[in-house]
CSV table of C-alpha atoms (C1' of nucleotides) in Angstrom, one decimal:
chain,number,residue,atom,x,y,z
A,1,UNK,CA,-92.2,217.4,35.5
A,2,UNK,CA,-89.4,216.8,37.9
A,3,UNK,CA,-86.4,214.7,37.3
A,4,UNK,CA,-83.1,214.5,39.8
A,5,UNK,CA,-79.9,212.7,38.2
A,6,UNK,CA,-78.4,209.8,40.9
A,7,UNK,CA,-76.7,206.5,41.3
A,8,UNK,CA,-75.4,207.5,37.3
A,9,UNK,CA,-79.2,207.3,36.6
A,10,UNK,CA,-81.9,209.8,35.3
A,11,UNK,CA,-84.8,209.5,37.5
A,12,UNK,CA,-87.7,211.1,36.8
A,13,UNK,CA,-90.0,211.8,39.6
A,14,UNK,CA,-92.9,214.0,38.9
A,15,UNK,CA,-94.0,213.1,35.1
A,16,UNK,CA,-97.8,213.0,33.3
A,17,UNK,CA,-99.1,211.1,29.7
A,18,UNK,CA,-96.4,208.9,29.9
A,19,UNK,CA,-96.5,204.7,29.4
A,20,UNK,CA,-93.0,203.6,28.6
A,21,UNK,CA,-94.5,200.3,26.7
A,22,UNK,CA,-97.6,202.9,25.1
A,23,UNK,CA,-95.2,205.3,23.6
A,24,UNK,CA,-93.1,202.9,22.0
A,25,UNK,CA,-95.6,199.9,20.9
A,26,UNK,CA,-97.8,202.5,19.4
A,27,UNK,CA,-96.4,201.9,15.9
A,28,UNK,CA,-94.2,205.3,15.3
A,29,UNK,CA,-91.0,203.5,16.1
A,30,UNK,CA,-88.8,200.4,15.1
A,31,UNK,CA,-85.7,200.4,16.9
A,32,UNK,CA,-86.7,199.7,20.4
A,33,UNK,CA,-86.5,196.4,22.9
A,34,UNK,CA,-88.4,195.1,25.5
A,35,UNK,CA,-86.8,193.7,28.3
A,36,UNK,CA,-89.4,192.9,30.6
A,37,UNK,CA,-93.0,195.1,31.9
A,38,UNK,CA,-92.5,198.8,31.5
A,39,UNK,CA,-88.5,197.8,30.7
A,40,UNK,CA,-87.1,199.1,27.7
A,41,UNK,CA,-83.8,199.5,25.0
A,42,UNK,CA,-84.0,202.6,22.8
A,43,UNK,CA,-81.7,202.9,20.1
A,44,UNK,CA,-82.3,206.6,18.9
A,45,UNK,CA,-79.8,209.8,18.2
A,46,UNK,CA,-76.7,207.3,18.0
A,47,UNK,CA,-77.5,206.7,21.5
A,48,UNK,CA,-78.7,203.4,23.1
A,49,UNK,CA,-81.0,204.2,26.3
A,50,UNK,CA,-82.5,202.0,29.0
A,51,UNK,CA,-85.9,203.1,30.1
A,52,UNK,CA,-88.1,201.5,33.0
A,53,UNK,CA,-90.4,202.5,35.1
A,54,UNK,CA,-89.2,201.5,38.9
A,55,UNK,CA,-91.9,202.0,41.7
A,56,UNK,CA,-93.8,205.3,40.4
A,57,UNK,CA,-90.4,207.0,38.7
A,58,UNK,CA,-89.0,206.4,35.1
A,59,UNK,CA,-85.4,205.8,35.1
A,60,UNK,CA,-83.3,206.3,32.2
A,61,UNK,CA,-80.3,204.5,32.4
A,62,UNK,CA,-76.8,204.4,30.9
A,63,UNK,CA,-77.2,208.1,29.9
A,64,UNK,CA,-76.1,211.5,31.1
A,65,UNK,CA,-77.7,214.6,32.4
A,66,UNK,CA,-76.4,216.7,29.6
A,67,UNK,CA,-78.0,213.9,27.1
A,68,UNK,CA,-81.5,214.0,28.9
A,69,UNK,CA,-81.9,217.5,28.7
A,70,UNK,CA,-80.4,218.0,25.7
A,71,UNK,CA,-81.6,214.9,23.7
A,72,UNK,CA,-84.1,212.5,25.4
A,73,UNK,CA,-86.5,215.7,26.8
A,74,UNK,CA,-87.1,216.6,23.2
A,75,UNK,CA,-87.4,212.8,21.8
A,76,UNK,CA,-89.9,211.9,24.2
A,77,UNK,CA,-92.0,215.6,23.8
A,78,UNK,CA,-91.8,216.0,27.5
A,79,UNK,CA,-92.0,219.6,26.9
A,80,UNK,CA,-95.6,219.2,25.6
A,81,UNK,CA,-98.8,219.5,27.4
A,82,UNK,CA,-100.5,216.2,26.9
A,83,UNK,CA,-103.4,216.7,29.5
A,84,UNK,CA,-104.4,220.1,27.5
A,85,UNK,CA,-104.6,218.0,24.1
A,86,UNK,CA,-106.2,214.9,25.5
A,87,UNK,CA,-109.1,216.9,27.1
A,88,UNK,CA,-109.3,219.5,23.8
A,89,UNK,CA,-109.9,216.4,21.8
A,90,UNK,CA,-111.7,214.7,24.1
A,91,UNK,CA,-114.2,217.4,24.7
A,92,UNK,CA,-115.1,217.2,21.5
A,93,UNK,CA,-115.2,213.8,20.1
A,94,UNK,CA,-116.3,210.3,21.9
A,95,UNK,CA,-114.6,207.8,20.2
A,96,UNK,CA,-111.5,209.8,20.2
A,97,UNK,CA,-112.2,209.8,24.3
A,98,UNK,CA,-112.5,206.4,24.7
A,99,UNK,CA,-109.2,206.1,22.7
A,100,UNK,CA,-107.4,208.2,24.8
A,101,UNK,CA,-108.7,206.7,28.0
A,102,UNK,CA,-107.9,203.2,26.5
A,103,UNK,CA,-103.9,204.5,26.0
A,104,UNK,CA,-103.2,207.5,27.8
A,105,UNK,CA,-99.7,207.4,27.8
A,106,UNK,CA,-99.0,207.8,24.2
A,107,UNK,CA,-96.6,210.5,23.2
A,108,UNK,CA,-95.8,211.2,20.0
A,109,UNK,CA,-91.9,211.0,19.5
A,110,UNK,CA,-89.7,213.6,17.6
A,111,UNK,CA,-87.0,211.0,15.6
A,112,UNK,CA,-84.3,212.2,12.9
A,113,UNK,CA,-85.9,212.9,9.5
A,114,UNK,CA,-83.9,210.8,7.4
A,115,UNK,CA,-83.6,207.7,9.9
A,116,UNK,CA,-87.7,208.1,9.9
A,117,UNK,CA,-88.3,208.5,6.0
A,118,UNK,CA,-86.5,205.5,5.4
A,119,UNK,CA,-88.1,203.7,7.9
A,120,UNK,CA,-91.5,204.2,6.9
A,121,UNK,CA,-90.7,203.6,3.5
A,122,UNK,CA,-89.8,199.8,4.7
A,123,UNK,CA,-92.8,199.9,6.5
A,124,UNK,CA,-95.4,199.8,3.1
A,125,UNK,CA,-96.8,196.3,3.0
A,126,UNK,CA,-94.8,195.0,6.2
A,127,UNK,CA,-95.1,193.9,9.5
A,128,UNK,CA,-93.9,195.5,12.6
A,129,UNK,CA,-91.3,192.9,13.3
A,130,UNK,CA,-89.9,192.3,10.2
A,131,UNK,CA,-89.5,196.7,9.9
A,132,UNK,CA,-87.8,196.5,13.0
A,133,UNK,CA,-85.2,193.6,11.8
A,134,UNK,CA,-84.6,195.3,8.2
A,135,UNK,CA,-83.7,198.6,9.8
A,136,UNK,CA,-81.7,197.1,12.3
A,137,UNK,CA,-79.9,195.2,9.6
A,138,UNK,CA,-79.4,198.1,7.3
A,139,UNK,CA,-78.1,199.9,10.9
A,140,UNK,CA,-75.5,197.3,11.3
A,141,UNK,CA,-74.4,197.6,7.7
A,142,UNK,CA,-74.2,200.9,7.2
A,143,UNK,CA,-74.3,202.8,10.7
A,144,UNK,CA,-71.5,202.9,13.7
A,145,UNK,CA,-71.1,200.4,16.3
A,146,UNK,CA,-72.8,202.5,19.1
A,147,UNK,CA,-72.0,199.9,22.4
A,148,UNK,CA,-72.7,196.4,23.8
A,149,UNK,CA,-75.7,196.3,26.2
A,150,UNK,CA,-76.7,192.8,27.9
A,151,UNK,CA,-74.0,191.7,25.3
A,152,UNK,CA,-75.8,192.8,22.3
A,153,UNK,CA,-73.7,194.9,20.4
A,154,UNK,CA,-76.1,198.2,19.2
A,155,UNK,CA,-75.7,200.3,15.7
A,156,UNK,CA,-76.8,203.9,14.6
A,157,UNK,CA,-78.9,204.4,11.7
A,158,UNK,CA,-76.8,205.3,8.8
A,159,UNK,CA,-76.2,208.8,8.6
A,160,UNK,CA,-77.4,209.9,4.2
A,161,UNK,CA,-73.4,209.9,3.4
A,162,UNK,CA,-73.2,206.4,5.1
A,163,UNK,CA,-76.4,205.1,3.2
A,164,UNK,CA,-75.1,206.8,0.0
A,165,UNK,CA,-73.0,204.2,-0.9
A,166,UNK,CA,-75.2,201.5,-0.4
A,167,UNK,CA,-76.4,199.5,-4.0
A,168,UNK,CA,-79.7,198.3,-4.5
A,169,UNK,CA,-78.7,194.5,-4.3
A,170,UNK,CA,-77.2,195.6,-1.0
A,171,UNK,CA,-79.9,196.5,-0.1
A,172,UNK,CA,-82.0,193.5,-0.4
A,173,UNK,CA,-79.7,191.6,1.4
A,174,UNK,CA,-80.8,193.7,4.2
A,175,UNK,CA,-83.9,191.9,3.3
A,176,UNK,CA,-85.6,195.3,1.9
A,177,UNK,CA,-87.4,193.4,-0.8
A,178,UNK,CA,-88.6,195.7,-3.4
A,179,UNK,CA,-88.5,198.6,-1.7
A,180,UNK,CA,-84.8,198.9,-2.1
A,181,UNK,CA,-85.1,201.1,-5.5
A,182,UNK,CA,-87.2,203.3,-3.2
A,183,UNK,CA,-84.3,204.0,-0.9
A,184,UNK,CA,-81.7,204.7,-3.2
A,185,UNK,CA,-84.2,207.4,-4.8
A,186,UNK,CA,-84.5,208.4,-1.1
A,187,UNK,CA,-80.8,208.6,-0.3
A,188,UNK,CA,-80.5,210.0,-3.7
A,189,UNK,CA,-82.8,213.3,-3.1
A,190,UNK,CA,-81.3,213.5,0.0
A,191,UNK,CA,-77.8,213.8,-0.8
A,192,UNK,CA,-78.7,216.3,-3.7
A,193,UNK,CA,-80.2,218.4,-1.2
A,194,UNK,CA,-83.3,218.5,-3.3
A,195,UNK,CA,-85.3,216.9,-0.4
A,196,UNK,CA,-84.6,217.9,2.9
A,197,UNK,CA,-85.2,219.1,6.7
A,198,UNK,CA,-84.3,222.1,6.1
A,199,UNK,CA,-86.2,222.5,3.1
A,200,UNK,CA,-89.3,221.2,4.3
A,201,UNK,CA,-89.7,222.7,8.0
A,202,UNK,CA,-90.9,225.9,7.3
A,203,UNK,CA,-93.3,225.9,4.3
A,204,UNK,CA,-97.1,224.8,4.8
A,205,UNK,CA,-97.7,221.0,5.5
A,206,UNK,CA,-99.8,220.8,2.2
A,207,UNK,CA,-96.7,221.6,-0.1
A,208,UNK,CA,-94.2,219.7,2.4
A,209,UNK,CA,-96.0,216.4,1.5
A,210,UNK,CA,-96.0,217.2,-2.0
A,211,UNK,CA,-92.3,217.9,-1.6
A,212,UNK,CA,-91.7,214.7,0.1
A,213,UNK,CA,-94.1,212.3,-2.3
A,214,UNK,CA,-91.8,213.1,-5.3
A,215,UNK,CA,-89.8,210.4,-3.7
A,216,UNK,CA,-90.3,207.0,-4.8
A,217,UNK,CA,-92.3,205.2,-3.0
A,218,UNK,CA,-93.3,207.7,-0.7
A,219,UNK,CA,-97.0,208.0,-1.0
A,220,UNK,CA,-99.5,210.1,1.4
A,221,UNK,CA,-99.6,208.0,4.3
A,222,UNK,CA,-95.5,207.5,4.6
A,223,UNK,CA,-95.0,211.4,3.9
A,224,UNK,CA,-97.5,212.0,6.9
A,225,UNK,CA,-95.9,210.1,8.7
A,226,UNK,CA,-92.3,211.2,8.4
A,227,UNK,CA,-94.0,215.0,9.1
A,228,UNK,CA,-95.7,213.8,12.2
A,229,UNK,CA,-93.5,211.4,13.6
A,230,UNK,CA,-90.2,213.5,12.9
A,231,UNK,CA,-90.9,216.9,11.4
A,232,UNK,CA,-93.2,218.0,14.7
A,233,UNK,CA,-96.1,218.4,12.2
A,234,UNK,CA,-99.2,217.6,14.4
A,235,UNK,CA,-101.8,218.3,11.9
A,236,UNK,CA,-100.7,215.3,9.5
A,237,UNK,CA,-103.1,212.4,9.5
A,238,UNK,CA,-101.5,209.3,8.5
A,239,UNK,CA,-104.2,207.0,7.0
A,240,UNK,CA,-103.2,203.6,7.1
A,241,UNK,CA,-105.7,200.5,6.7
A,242,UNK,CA,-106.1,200.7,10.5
A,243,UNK,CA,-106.8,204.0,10.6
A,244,UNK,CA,-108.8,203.6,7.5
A,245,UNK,CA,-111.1,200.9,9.0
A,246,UNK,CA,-111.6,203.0,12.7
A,247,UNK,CA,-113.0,205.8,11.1
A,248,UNK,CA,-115.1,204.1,8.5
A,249,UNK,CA,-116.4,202.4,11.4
A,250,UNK,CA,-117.0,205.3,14.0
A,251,UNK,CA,-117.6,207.8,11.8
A,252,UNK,CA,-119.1,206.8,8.1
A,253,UNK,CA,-121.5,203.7,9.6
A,254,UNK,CA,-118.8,201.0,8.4
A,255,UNK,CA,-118.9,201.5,5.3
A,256,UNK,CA,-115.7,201.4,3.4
A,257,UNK,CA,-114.6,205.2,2.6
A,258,UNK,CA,-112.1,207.0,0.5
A,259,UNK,CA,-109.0,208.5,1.8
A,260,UNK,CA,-109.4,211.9,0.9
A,261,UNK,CA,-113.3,211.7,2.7
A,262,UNK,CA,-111.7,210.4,5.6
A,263,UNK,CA,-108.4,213.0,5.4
A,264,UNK,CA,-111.1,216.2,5.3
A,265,UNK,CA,-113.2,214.6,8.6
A,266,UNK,CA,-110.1,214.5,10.8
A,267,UNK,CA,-109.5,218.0,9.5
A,268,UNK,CA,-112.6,219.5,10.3
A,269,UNK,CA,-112.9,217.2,13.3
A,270,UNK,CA,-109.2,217.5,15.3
A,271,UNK,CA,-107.4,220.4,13.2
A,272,UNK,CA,-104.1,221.2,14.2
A,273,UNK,CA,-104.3,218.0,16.8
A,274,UNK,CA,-105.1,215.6,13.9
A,275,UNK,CA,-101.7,213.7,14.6
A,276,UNK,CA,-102.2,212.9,18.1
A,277,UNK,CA,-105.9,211.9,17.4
A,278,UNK,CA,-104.7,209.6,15.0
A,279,UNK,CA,-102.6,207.6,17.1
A,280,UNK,CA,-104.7,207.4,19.6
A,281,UNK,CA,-107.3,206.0,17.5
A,282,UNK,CA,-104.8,204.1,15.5
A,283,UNK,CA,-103.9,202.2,18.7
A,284,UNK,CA,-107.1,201.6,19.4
A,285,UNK,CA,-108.6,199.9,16.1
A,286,UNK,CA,-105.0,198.0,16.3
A,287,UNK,CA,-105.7,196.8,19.5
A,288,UNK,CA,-109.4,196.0,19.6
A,289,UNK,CA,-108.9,195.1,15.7
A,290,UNK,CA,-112.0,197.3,14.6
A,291,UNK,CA,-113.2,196.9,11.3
A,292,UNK,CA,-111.1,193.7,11.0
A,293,UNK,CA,-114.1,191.3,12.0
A,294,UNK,CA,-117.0,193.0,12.5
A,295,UNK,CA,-119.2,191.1,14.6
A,296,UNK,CA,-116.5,189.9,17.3
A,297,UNK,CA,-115.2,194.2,17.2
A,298,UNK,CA,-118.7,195.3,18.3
A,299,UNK,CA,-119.1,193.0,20.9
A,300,UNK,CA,-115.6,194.0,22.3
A,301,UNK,CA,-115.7,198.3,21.5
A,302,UNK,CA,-119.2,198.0,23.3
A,303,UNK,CA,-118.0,196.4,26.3
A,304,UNK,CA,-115.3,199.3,26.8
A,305,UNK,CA,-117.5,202.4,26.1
B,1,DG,C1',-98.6,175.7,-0.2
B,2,DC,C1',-101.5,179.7,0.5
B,3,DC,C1',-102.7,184.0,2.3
B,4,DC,C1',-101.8,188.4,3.9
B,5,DA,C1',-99.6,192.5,6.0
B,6,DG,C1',-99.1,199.7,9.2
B,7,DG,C1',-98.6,201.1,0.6
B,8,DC,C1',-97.1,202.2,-3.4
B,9,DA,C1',-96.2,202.3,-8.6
B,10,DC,C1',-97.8,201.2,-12.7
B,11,DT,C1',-101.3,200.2,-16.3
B,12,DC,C1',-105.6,200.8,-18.4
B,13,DA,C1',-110.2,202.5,-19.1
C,1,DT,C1',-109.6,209.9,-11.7
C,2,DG,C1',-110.4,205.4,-10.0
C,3,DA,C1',-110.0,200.4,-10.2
C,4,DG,C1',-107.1,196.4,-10.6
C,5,DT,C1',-102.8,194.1,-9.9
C,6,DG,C1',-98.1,192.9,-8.5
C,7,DC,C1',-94.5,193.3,-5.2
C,8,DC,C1',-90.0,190.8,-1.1
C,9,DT,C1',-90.6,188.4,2.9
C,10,DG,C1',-91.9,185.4,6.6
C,11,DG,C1',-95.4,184.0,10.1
C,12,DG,C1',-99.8,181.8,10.7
DNA sequence: GCCCAGGCACTCA
DNA sequence: TGAGTGCCTGGG
């Protein structure tokens, strides 16, 4: 990877697995905008970034040098190997191949714990759009006015002091819904210190899930998700109903599978890669909708392979 | 007006 | 341990 810093801009030159609109749209994030193709606002690490891909360079915008190298290079896991992962799991699987090859650059982002537990706690039994405006509500309520951009004024994600005082009918204002209980037992843990980064980074991924599923309404698929997408944990496999529905269709002849049976396959299958093979294969069945209807899916996953 | 979505808690057998 | 059901909300 090369980058050189000029006009006030970040400019990386020389880069590799790396789609502005893949990375983002994949379904780890929520506080992003598009502007226009390959032209992005990222609100992350009460920072607000413009991203977009001029000619064959990225430029990030309205940021620093210090801030690229010491913020953005770790957000966006530039310092990861992506073409040593993608042919590793390729090699070995060829759905997971095709997957890659449909959206090769994903990259799996490394957000703040808390910011991410909450999120995905909004996210049970939501769209992506309405996540997106219920965070960014609860941002402008309870986080810091960060700055105006294309005069839009743009707020950090509450810090766990910020969201502390924050009371459950608050909270639904924010248009939580009934998840709000959840995130005052959230905030709650967090401010006791019983649940925590700190805590949870350096015992085995088994016991931090656990840990983090003592939370109310945290189940398996938000903890692995808060352990891949923020705790750098790449053998979590979130299994959501998209996820769900590509492997029962790839790997167990359609037929509607538990969890846990689908949990040990990506085990065995991807180990320690599980993570990155489950959003490139979550992208996949969410684009191509596999499993969602299956005569007009096979018709279109046989016309790519 | 009805259905459903990137889950989870709760109840009951 | 697994199946069934309800949940805020808003877009289709």
């Amino acid at each position: 990877m090369k980058y050189s810093f000029c006009d006030g801009n970040l400019v990386l030159n020389e880069y590799d697995s790396f789609v502005i609109s893949q990375t983002l749209e994949c379904g780890q994030c929520f506080r992003f905008e598009k502007i226009g193709d390959e032209d992005y606002i990222v609100i992350a690490k009460n920072k607000v970034l413009h991203i977009l891909k001029k000619g064959s360079s990225i430029v990030f915008e309205n940021t620093t040098k210090e801030d690229f190298e010491n913020i953005w290079l770790n957000y966006f896991d530039f310092k990861r190997d992506y073409n040593k992962i993608k042919e590793l799991l390729s090699s070995e699987d060829e759905t997971v191949k095709n997957a890659v090859k449909y959206a090769p650059g994903i990259r799996i982002l490394n957000q703040d714990f808390f910011e991410c537990l909450i999120s995905f706690i909004i996210s049970q039994n939501n769209r992506i759009p309405m996540i997106k405006k219920v965070v960014s509500n609860i941002s402008q309520k309870y986080g810091n006015f960060i700055c105006d951009f294309n005069n839009e004024g743009y707020y950090s994600f509450p810090s766990v002091e910020e969201l502390s005082d924050a009371t459950e009918e608050e909270l639904m204002e924010c248009k939580t819904g009934f998840r709000a209980k959840y995130i005052i037992d959230a905030v709650e843990k967090c401010m006791s210190g019983e649940i925590s980064f700190e805590k949870l980074k350096d015992i085995p991924t088994d016991e931090a899930r656990k840990e983090l599923m003592t939370i109310k309404g945290v189940g398996p698929k938000v903890a692995d998700c808060v352990m891949l997408f923020s705790m750098g944990r790449s053998d979590a496999f979130p299994t959501d109903v998209w996820v769900k529905r590509v492997m029962s269709y790839f790997y167990f002849g359609g037929n509607d599978t538990p969890i846990k049976t689908i949990h040990k396959s990506a085990y065995d299958k991807f180990g320690q890669y599980a993570g990155f093979a489950q959003q490139y294969l979550f992208n996949y069945a969410r684009e191509f909708k596999i499993g969602a209807s299956e005569k007009k899916t096979k018709k279109q996953v046989s016309s790519l392979c």
